[in-house]
Short mmCIF file of C-alpha atoms in Angstrom, two decimals:
data_model
loop_
_atom_site.label_atom_id
_atom_site.label_comp_id
_atom_site.label_asym_id
_atom_site.label_seq_id
_atom_site.Cartn_x
_atom_site.Cartn_y
_atom_site.Cartn_z
CA UNK U 256 21.90 25.08 -42.34
CA UNK U 257 22.77 27.15 -39.27
CA UNK U 258 22.01 30.86 -39.39
CA UNK U 259 23.72 33.92 -37.95
CA UNK U 260 23.07 37.63 -37.60
CA UNK U 261 25.93 40.07 -37.15
CA UNK U 262 24.95 43.46 -35.74
CA UNK U 263 27.49 46.07 -36.76
CA UNK U 264 29.70 46.08 -39.86
CA UNK U 265 33.00 47.39 -38.57
CA UNK U 266 36.08 45.30 -39.38
CA UNK U 267 35.32 42.90 -36.54
CA UNK U 268 31.71 42.40 -37.56
CA UNK U 269 32.85 41.71 -41.12
CA UNK U 270 35.51 39.31 -39.84
CA UNK U 271 32.93 37.45 -37.76
CA UNK U 272 30.61 37.22 -40.76
CA UNK U 273 33.38 35.88 -43.02
CA UNK U 274 34.50 33.32 -40.44
CA UNK U 275 30.97 32.04 -39.93
CA UNK U 276 30.08 32.02 -43.62
CA UNK U 277 33.31 30.19 -44.49
CA UNK U 278 32.11 27.41 -42.17
CA UNK U 279 28.82 27.10 -44.05
CA UNK U 280 26.64 29.32 -41.85
CA UNK U 281 23.97 31.47 -43.54
CA UNK U 282 24.92 34.99 -42.41
CA UNK U 283 23.12 38.34 -42.46
CA UNK U 284 24.92 41.55 -41.44
CA UNK U 285 22.91 44.49 -40.12
CA UNK U 286 24.58 47.92 -40.13
CA UNK U 287 23.06 51.14 -38.75
CA UNK U 288 25.01 53.43 -41.08
CA UNK U 289 24.49 53.77 -44.79
CA UNK U 290 27.89 52.22 -45.45
CA UNK U 291 29.90 49.43 -43.88
CA UNK U 292 33.39 49.59 -42.42
CA UNK U 293 33.02 51.35 -39.07
CA UNK U 294 36.33 53.06 -38.36
CA UNK U 295 37.89 51.67 -41.55
CA UNK U 296 36.46 54.06 -44.12
CA UNK U 297 37.87 56.79 -46.35
CA UNK U 298 36.46 59.64 -48.39
CA UNK U 299 37.61 61.13 -51.67
CA UNK U 300 34.82 63.69 -51.82
CA UNK U 301 35.34 67.29 -50.78
CA UNK U 302 35.11 67.46 -46.99
CA UNK U 303 35.20 71.26 -46.79
CA UNK U 304 36.41 74.31 -48.69
CA UNK U 305 39.92 73.71 -49.93
CA UNK U 306 39.52 69.91 -50.19
CA UNK U 307 39.47 69.05 -53.90
CA UNK U 308 37.51 66.01 -55.03
CA UNK U 309 39.88 63.07 -55.22
CA UNK U 310 41.88 64.00 -52.10
CA UNK U 311 41.76 60.76 -50.09
CA UNK U 312 41.12 61.20 -46.36
CA UNK U 313 40.95 58.30 -43.89
CA UNK U 314 37.98 58.76 -41.59
CA UNK U 315 39.53 57.06 -38.53
CA UNK U 316 41.83 54.04 -38.82
CA UNK U 317 44.77 55.09 -40.97
CA UNK U 318 48.07 53.30 -40.28
CA UNK U 319 48.00 49.52 -39.92
CA UNK U 320 50.97 47.81 -38.22
CA UNK U 321 48.63 45.28 -36.60
CA UNK U 322 46.47 44.67 -39.68
CA UNK U 323 49.21 44.03 -42.24
CA UNK U 324 50.38 41.05 -40.15
CA UNK U 325 46.91 39.91 -39.04
CA UNK U 326 46.56 36.11 -39.19
CA UNK U 327 42.90 36.56 -40.13
CA UNK U 328 43.41 39.09 -42.95
CA UNK U 329 46.44 37.27 -44.32
CA UNK U 330 44.43 34.07 -44.56
CA UNK U 331 41.91 35.62 -46.94
CA UNK U 332 44.11 36.43 -49.94
CA UNK U 333 42.81 40.00 -49.98
CA UNK U 334 45.17 40.98 -52.78
CA UNK U 335 42.74 39.09 -55.05
CA UNK U 336 40.10 41.53 -53.89
CA UNK U 337 42.11 44.66 -54.62
CA UNK U 338 43.95 45.31 -51.34
CA UNK U 339 47.53 46.47 -51.74
CA UNK U 340 49.76 47.59 -48.88
CA UNK U 341 52.18 50.50 -49.15
CA UNK U 342 55.05 51.35 -46.79
CA UNK U 343 56.73 54.72 -46.12
CA UNK U 344 60.49 55.08 -45.92
CA UNK U 345 60.20 55.80 -42.19
CA UNK U 346 57.46 54.12 -40.16
CA UNK U 347 57.26 56.74 -37.41
CA UNK U 348 59.07 59.95 -36.46
CA UNK U 349 59.09 61.76 -33.13
CA UNK U 350 60.60 65.26 -33.44
CA UNK U 351 61.92 67.16 -30.41
CA UNK U 352 62.30 70.87 -29.69
CA UNK U 353 66.07 70.47 -29.86
CA UNK U 354 65.81 69.54 -33.54
CA UNK U 355 66.67 65.91 -32.78
CA UNK U 356 64.26 63.21 -33.90
CA UNK U 357 63.57 59.60 -33.02
CA UNK U 358 63.09 57.57 -36.19
CA UNK U 359 61.39 54.17 -36.28
CA UNK U 360 62.13 52.03 -39.32
CA UNK U 361 60.73 48.64 -40.21
CA UNK U 362 64.26 47.31 -39.82
CA UNK U 363 65.43 46.90 -36.22
CA UNK U 364 69.01 47.47 -37.36
CA UNK U 365 68.16 50.69 -39.22
CA UNK U 366 66.28 51.96 -36.18
CA UNK U 367 69.17 51.07 -33.91
CA UNK U 368 71.62 52.86 -36.20
CA UNK U 369 69.45 55.99 -36.20
CA UNK U 370 69.24 55.97 -32.39
CA UNK U 371 73.01 56.08 -31.92
CA UNK U 372 73.98 55.49 -28.30
CA UNK U 373 70.68 53.72 -27.59
CA UNK U 374 70.84 51.52 -30.69
CA UNK U 375 72.12 48.47 -28.83
CA UNK U 376 69.45 48.77 -26.16
CA UNK U 377 66.72 49.09 -28.81
CA UNK U 378 68.07 46.04 -30.63
CA UNK U 379 68.12 43.98 -27.44
CA UNK U 380 64.57 45.06 -26.55
CA UNK U 381 62.94 44.46 -29.93
CA UNK U 382 65.20 42.29 -32.09
CA UNK U 383 64.20 38.93 -30.62
CA UNK U 384 60.44 39.50 -30.28
CA UNK U 385 60.22 41.02 -33.77
CA UNK U 386 61.92 38.01 -35.34
CA UNK U 387 59.40 35.74 -33.60
CA UNK U 388 56.36 37.98 -34.01
CA UNK U 389 54.41 35.62 -36.28
CA UNK U 390 54.73 32.90 -33.64
CA UNK U 391 54.05 35.36 -30.85
CA UNK U 392 50.91 36.71 -32.54
CA UNK U 393 49.22 33.33 -32.14
CA UNK U 394 49.06 34.11 -28.42
CA UNK U 395 48.81 37.92 -28.20
CA UNK U 396 46.07 38.26 -30.82
CA UNK U 397 43.52 36.64 -28.52
CA UNK U 398 42.53 36.57 -24.84
CA UNK U 399 45.49 36.97 -22.50
CA UNK U 400 44.15 34.57 -19.87
CA UNK U 401 44.36 31.22 -21.63
CA UNK U 402 46.87 28.41 -22.08
CA UNK U 403 49.44 29.81 -24.55
CA UNK U 404 50.51 27.90 -27.63
CA UNK U 405 54.09 29.11 -27.23
CA UNK U 406 54.59 29.69 -23.49
CA UNK U 407 58.34 30.38 -23.54
CA UNK U 408 58.15 32.90 -26.38
CA UNK U 409 55.14 34.58 -24.78
CA UNK U 410 56.81 34.73 -21.36
CA UNK U 411 59.93 36.40 -22.77
CA UNK U 412 57.81 39.00 -24.50
CA UNK U 413 55.19 39.33 -21.78
CA UNK U 414 57.31 40.10 -18.72
CA UNK U 415 58.24 43.66 -19.83
CA UNK U 416 54.65 44.40 -20.92
CA UNK U 417 53.42 44.48 -17.32
CA UNK U 418 55.64 47.48 -16.61
CA UNK U 419 54.44 51.06 -16.73
CA UNK U 420 55.75 52.71 -19.89
CA UNK U 421 57.61 55.17 -17.66
CA UNK U 422 59.59 52.26 -16.16
CA UNK U 423 60.35 50.63 -19.52
CA UNK U 424 61.50 53.97 -20.94
CA UNK U 425 64.30 54.05 -18.35
CA UNK U 426 66.00 51.36 -20.41
CA UNK U 427 67.05 54.13 -22.78
CA UNK U 428 69.56 56.88 -22.08
CA UNK U 429 68.81 59.33 -24.88
CA UNK U 430 65.72 61.46 -25.25
CA UNK U 431 65.02 60.53 -28.92
CA UNK U 432 64.75 56.84 -27.92
CA UNK U 433 62.68 57.51 -24.80
CA UNK U 434 60.33 59.85 -26.66
CA UNK U 435 60.03 57.48 -29.63
CA UNK U 436 58.94 54.67 -27.32
CA UNK U 437 56.71 56.99 -25.27
CA UNK U 438 54.84 58.24 -28.32
CA UNK U 439 53.96 54.70 -29.36
CA UNK U 440 53.04 53.75 -25.78
CA UNK U 441 50.71 56.76 -25.70
CA UNK U 442 48.46 54.91 -28.16
CA UNK U 443 47.02 53.27 -25.05
CA UNK U 444 45.39 56.61 -24.06
CA UNK U 445 46.44 55.96 -20.45
CA UNK U 446 48.79 57.66 -17.96
CA UNK U 447 52.19 56.20 -18.73
CA UNK U 448 53.00 55.50 -15.08
CA UNK U 449 50.19 52.91 -14.87
CA UNK U 450 50.89 49.15 -15.04
CA UNK U 451 50.67 47.47 -18.45
CA UNK U 452 51.00 50.73 -20.39
CA UNK U 453 54.13 49.25 -21.94
CA UNK U 454 52.03 46.48 -23.49
CA UNK U 455 50.48 48.34 -26.41
CA UNK U 456 53.70 50.20 -27.18
CA UNK U 457 55.71 46.99 -27.19
CA UNK U 458 53.08 45.21 -29.27
CA UNK U 459 52.87 47.91 -31.95
CA UNK U 460 56.64 48.39 -32.19
CA UNK U 461 57.27 44.65 -32.38
CA UNK U 462 54.58 44.14 -35.02
CA UNK U 463 55.94 47.11 -36.97
CA UNK U 464 59.49 45.76 -36.98
CA UNK U 465 58.12 42.53 -38.42
CA UNK U 466 55.55 43.83 -40.91
CA UNK U 467 55.96 47.62 -41.07
CA UNK U 468 53.51 50.46 -40.46
CA UNK U 469 51.68 50.01 -43.73
CA UNK U 470 48.84 51.99 -45.28
CA UNK U 471 46.25 50.63 -47.69
CA UNK U 472 46.68 51.89 -51.22
CA UNK U 473 43.85 54.28 -52.04
CA UNK U 474 42.82 54.69 -48.39
CA UNK U 475 41.75 52.47 -45.51
CA UNK U 476 38.45 52.01 -47.33
CA UNK U 477 40.32 49.51 -49.50
CA UNK U 478 40.45 47.11 -46.53
CA UNK U 479 36.68 47.32 -46.11
CA UNK U 480 36.09 47.00 -49.86
CA UNK U 481 38.22 43.86 -49.97
CA UNK U 482 36.32 42.33 -47.03
CA UNK U 483 33.02 43.26 -48.72
CA UNK U 484 34.18 41.43 -51.84
CA UNK U 485 34.88 38.31 -49.76
CA UNK U 486 31.42 38.60 -48.16
CA UNK U 487 29.81 38.80 -51.59
CA UNK U 488 31.79 35.75 -52.74
CA UNK U 489 30.48 33.84 -49.71
CA UNK U 490 26.88 34.92 -50.29
CA UNK U 491 26.58 36.95 -47.09
CA UNK U 492 23.63 39.34 -47.03
CA UNK U 493 24.47 42.88 -45.89
CA UNK U 494 21.71 45.33 -44.95
CA UNK U 495 22.68 48.94 -44.26
CA UNK U 496 20.56 51.65 -42.63
CA UNK U 497 19.25 49.13 -40.06
CA UNK U 498 19.78 50.39 -36.51
CA UNK U 499 19.07 47.70 -33.92
CA UNK U 500 17.89 49.21 -30.63
CA UNK U 501 15.95 46.34 -29.07
CA UNK U 502 15.96 42.55 -28.96
CA UNK U 503 12.60 42.52 -30.74
CA UNK U 504 14.35 43.71 -33.92
CA UNK U 505 16.74 40.77 -34.01
CA UNK U 506 15.79 38.08 -36.55
CA UNK U 507 15.73 34.50 -35.24
CA UNK U 508 19.19 32.98 -35.62
CA UNK U 509 21.37 30.25 -34.17
CA UNK U 510 24.17 32.79 -33.63
CA UNK U 511 24.00 36.54 -33.00
CA UNK U 512 27.22 38.55 -32.98
CA UNK U 513 27.41 42.13 -31.68
CA UNK U 514 30.13 44.36 -33.13
CA UNK U 515 29.00 47.05 -30.70
CA UNK U 516 30.14 48.86 -27.58
CA UNK U 517 29.29 46.75 -24.49
CA UNK U 518 26.84 49.30 -23.10
CA UNK U 519 24.92 49.24 -26.39
CA UNK U 520 24.46 45.47 -26.00
CA UNK U 521 22.98 46.07 -22.55
CA UNK U 522 20.57 48.62 -24.02
CA UNK U 523 19.46 46.18 -26.73
CA UNK U 524 19.10 42.98 -24.72
CA UNK U 525 17.96 44.42 -21.38
CA UNK U 526 16.50 41.74 -19.12
CA UNK U 527 17.58 38.95 -21.46
CA UNK U 528 21.09 39.32 -20.08
CA UNK U 529 21.96 37.56 -16.81
CA UNK U 530 22.18 40.13 -14.04
CA UNK U 531 25.92 39.62 -13.47
CA UNK U 532 26.65 40.08 -17.18
CA UNK U 533 24.44 43.16 -17.45
CA UNK U 534 26.20 44.63 -14.43
CA UNK U 535 29.63 43.90 -15.91
CA UNK U 536 28.90 45.20 -19.41
CA UNK U 537 26.92 48.15 -18.07
CA UNK U 538 29.90 49.18 -15.95
CA UNK U 539 32.26 49.12 -18.90
CA UNK U 540 34.65 52.07 -18.72
CA UNK U 541 35.43 54.33 -21.64
CA UNK U 542 38.68 56.20 -22.13
CA UNK U 543 39.77 59.65 -23.31
CA UNK U 544 38.66 60.97 -26.67
CA UNK U 545 40.21 61.86 -30.01
CA UNK U 546 39.66 65.28 -31.59
CA UNK U 547 40.38 64.88 -35.31
CA UNK U 548 41.42 67.54 -37.80
CA UNK U 549 42.21 66.76 -41.42
CA UNK U 550 44.16 69.33 -43.38
CA UNK U 551 44.43 69.99 -47.08
CA UNK U 552 47.96 71.31 -47.41
CA UNK U 553 49.63 73.11 -50.29
CA UNK U 554 52.85 71.11 -50.49
CA UNK U 555 54.47 68.98 -47.78
CA UNK U 556 54.60 69.75 -44.07
CA UNK U 557 57.61 72.10 -43.54
CA UNK U 558 59.27 70.07 -40.79
CA UNK U 559 62.32 71.64 -39.11
CA UNK U 560 64.04 68.28 -39.35
CA UNK U 561 63.68 67.09 -42.97
CA UNK U 562 63.89 63.43 -41.92
CA UNK U 563 60.35 63.73 -40.51
CA UNK U 564 59.02 64.32 -44.02
CA UNK U 565 59.61 60.68 -44.97
CA UNK U 566 57.56 59.27 -42.08
CA UNK U 567 54.10 57.83 -42.55
CA UNK U 568 53.27 58.57 -38.89
CA UNK U 569 54.52 61.46 -36.77
CA UNK U 570 54.03 61.90 -33.02
CA UNK U 571 53.95 65.48 -31.74
CA UNK U 572 54.37 65.47 -28.00
CA UNK U 573 57.87 66.56 -27.08
CA UNK U 574 60.02 64.67 -24.61
CA UNK U 575 58.84 61.58 -22.73
CA UNK U 576 58.13 63.57 -19.57
CA UNK U 577 55.85 65.93 -21.47
CA UNK U 578 53.93 63.07 -23.06
CA UNK U 579 53.44 61.47 -19.65
CA UNK U 580 52.21 64.76 -18.18
CA UNK U 581 49.67 65.40 -20.96
CA UNK U 582 48.29 61.85 -20.72
CA UNK U 583 47.79 62.35 -16.96
CA UNK U 584 45.95 65.61 -17.67
CA UNK U 585 43.47 64.15 -20.12
CA UNK U 586 42.84 61.17 -17.84
CA UNK U 587 41.93 63.69 -15.11
CA UNK U 588 39.51 65.42 -17.49
CA UNK U 589 41.69 68.49 -18.11
CA UNK U 590 42.60 69.67 -21.61
CA UNK U 591 46.36 70.30 -21.88
CA UNK U 592 47.61 73.37 -23.69
CA UNK U 593 49.92 71.24 -25.82
CA UNK U 594 48.18 67.85 -26.31
CA UNK U 595 49.75 64.75 -27.76
CA UNK U 596 48.98 64.76 -31.50
CA UNK U 597 49.21 61.84 -33.89
CA UNK U 598 49.87 62.86 -37.50
CA UNK U 599 49.34 60.73 -40.59
CA UNK U 600 51.28 61.49 -43.76
CA UNK U 601 49.87 58.53 -45.66
CA UNK U 602 50.53 60.25 -48.97
CA UNK U 603 54.31 59.75 -48.63
CA UNK U 604 53.74 56.00 -49.09
CA UNK U 605 50.68 56.35 -51.31
CA UNK U 606 51.06 59.48 -53.50
CA UNK U 607 47.79 58.78 -55.31
CA UNK U 608 45.93 60.20 -52.29
CA UNK U 609 47.06 63.72 -53.20
CA UNK U 610 45.62 65.99 -55.88
CA UNK U 611 48.39 67.88 -57.64
CA UNK U 612 50.34 69.76 -54.98
CA UNK U 613 47.53 69.45 -52.42
CA UNK U 614 48.28 66.76 -49.83
CA UNK U 615 45.93 65.26 -47.21
CA UNK U 616 47.41 65.50 -43.70
CA UNK U 617 45.61 63.50 -41.00
CA UNK U 618 45.79 64.39 -37.32
CA UNK U 619 44.07 63.88 -34.00
CA UNK U 620 44.77 65.07 -30.49
CA UNK U 621 44.27 63.13 -27.27
CA UNK U 622 41.59 65.01 -25.34
CA UNK U 623 39.45 64.27 -22.26
CA UNK U 624 36.49 61.91 -22.64
CA UNK U 625 33.54 63.81 -24.12
CA UNK U 626 35.58 67.02 -24.54
CA UNK U 627 33.26 69.76 -25.80
CA UNK U 628 35.87 72.39 -26.68
CA UNK U 629 37.68 73.04 -29.95
CA UNK U 630 41.20 71.61 -30.12
CA UNK U 631 41.93 72.82 -33.66
CA UNK U 632 44.25 75.64 -32.63
CA UNK U 633 46.06 73.43 -30.14
CA UNK U 634 46.72 70.91 -32.92
CA UNK U 635 47.95 73.61 -35.31
CA UNK U 636 50.13 74.93 -32.51
CA UNK U 637 51.83 71.56 -32.16
CA UNK U 638 52.49 71.50 -35.91
CA UNK U 639 53.93 75.01 -35.79
CA UNK U 640 56.18 73.99 -32.91
CA UNK U 641 57.95 71.38 -35.05
CA UNK U 642 57.10 72.67 -38.55
CA UNK U 643 57.13 76.50 -38.58
CA UNK U 644 55.07 77.83 -41.47
CA UNK U 645 52.60 74.94 -41.38
CA UNK U 646 49.65 77.30 -40.89
CA UNK U 647 50.53 79.23 -44.05
CA UNK U 648 50.24 76.09 -46.17
CA UNK U 649 46.73 75.15 -44.99
CA UNK U 650 44.12 75.49 -47.73
CA UNK U 651 41.37 73.51 -46.00
CA UNK U 652 40.45 72.00 -42.63
CA UNK U 653 37.83 69.42 -41.71
CA UNK U 654 37.11 68.93 -38.02
CA UNK U 655 35.56 65.97 -36.21
CA UNK U 656 35.07 66.63 -32.50
CA UNK U 657 34.58 63.95 -29.85
CA UNK U 658 30.81 64.38 -30.19
CA UNK U 659 30.97 64.07 -33.96
CA UNK U 660 33.26 61.06 -33.59
CA UNK U 661 30.56 59.18 -31.69
CA UNK U 662 27.98 60.17 -34.33
CA UNK U 663 30.28 58.86 -37.07
CA UNK U 664 30.67 55.59 -35.15
CA UNK U 665 28.41 54.88 -32.18
CA UNK U 666 31.08 52.58 -30.70
CA UNK U 667 33.28 55.64 -30.12
CA UNK U 668 31.51 56.75 -26.94
CA UNK U 669 32.71 60.19 -25.87
CA UNK U 670 35.21 60.17 -28.74
CA UNK U 671 36.93 57.02 -27.43
CA UNK U 672 38.26 55.47 -30.65
CA UNK U 673 39.70 52.49 -28.73
CA UNK U 674 36.19 51.27 -27.74
CA UNK U 675 37.00 51.28 -24.05
CA UNK U 676 39.67 52.28 -21.57
CA UNK U 677 42.67 49.97 -21.77
CA UNK U 678 43.17 49.95 -18.01
CA UNK U 679 44.54 46.99 -16.08
CA UNK U 680 41.25 45.10 -15.71
CA UNK U 681 39.87 45.68 -19.18
CA UNK U 682 43.18 45.03 -20.91
CA UNK U 683 43.56 41.70 -19.11
CA UNK U 684 39.96 40.46 -19.06
CA UNK U 685 38.15 42.42 -21.75
CA UNK U 686 34.74 44.06 -21.29
CA UNK U 687 34.00 42.29 -17.98
CA UNK U 688 35.83 40.13 -15.49
CA UNK U 689 35.60 36.71 -17.10
CA UNK U 690 37.75 34.10 -18.78
CA UNK U 691 35.27 34.07 -21.69
CA UNK U 692 35.33 37.65 -23.02
CA UNK U 693 33.25 36.98 -26.15
CA UNK U 694 30.31 35.29 -24.37
CA UNK U 695 27.52 37.41 -22.89
CA UNK U 696 25.58 34.78 -20.96
CA UNK U 697 22.81 34.30 -23.53
CA UNK U 698 23.04 31.08 -25.56
CA UNK U 699 24.08 31.78 -29.13
CA UNK U 700 24.93 35.46 -28.51
CA UNK U 701 28.44 36.92 -28.52
CA UNK U 702 30.31 40.23 -28.32
CA UNK U 703 32.93 40.73 -31.05
CA UNK U 704 33.80 44.44 -31.06
CA UNK U 705 37.17 46.09 -30.31
CA UNK U 706 36.14 46.05 -26.64
CA UNK U 707 37.15 42.36 -26.70
CA UNK U 708 40.68 40.93 -27.08
CA UNK U 709 42.98 41.74 -28.74
CA UNK U 710 41.49 45.23 -28.92
CA UNK U 711 41.42 48.10 -31.44
CA UNK U 712 42.80 48.02 -34.96
CA UNK U 713 41.76 46.93 -38.42
CA UNK U 714 43.07 43.39 -37.90
CA UNK U 715 39.62 41.75 -37.55
CA UNK U 716 40.88 39.35 -34.87
CA UNK U 717 38.19 40.22 -32.30
CA UNK U 718 35.51 39.16 -34.75
CA UNK U 719 37.39 36.09 -35.96
CA UNK U 720 38.06 34.94 -32.39
CA UNK U 721 34.46 35.45 -31.30
CA UNK U 722 33.13 33.64 -34.36
CA UNK U 723 35.46 30.70 -33.67
CA UNK U 724 33.95 30.43 -30.17
CA UNK U 725 30.46 30.53 -31.68
CA UNK U 726 31.31 27.81 -34.20
CA UNK U 727 32.68 25.54 -31.49
CA UNK U 728 29.38 25.88 -29.62
CA UNK U 729 27.38 25.12 -32.78
CA UNK U 730 29.22 21.87 -33.35
CA UNK U 731 28.79 20.49 -29.83
#
């Protein structure tokens, strides 16, 4: 029987382990932390004063438009292992200072109706790709530089993705539509006037219109728990509290998978890596950071526009031009006064996360890489801007700075929760310039973290793709 070791038990490491074990490989997973899941973990224990036990807080990954439609996850029958998806009434809201709001619904038609004068343009941009997303995902959920399975469908979707988000936004005439698109495009953590910054926004919106911006009932931990149940069913051995720092610690195996940041692989393998690979992985670029603040709130967020209260995700960033300006600032290493803030109101879809009238409100601000300041007041300020009286409802806060983010998950270097800058080169090629992004030049060893295609999210596709490459090599 072939053997495999998976280093790192984030969603991609778990996906790699499941894929290998399902093919009959004897798999051991080694995880440095005391628990598995990486960015897909939740807590129901008191995080700080004002957080009652039982208040469910997602530690990082929270809203899952790419996971709920993941070909890998959907092939596992995770409902048998306790995973249930929940959807809010509104997928995403983007309030403006004027009191207007851009509302994103799962339905393209409902979104178009809410956008008024821009409804037809939104429908033309997203109606076709959303209807064909399940076909499209067979090509976009893997390396970009390969022969596509559905070239015509991919070409129709792919041409607009090469545009800067600032260029694509000109399709729309109203500020709610432009800002709604810009807030989703900002998930790329890149200046919105750079090429390919439309890609992530288009991908998330299209996936959401097909499958919705779902949350996992009981917290994102439920995704990890379901994957752990599959691992147990397959007989995979999981060892926690094992931090691998050198090649000497790696057990002999036919396959070794690294669910790690590329620079960590260089540190572990050292001279075992070919020089060109070590140079490529060692030069991997990281992006801006996330400064996270969770709030325990007495009651709901007092949004000026009540429609925002039904949204699972809220983007606080003002008009498109303001979002673009703040993303340029953080890329230049400067902290903006009013940063872009992503808000999670998971409890509107999953009320069991709350305790009585106390609701968990999730938020993080885009900040410069390795930012050492405190963004808490800036985040509260953005809430107050669109929800006056928010501060008065806070009964508890729990802060995770960029430094603490990288302690929580070593892959989040400098607070970079995307595991690498999604610039032109790294978005197209992955962690180094190669047509084989999962291979690292050492026979039997592969990289499977979110630094590889298709990138961040709880979808597990990076791990599944890398494991498929490993299996093909085993059978030669």
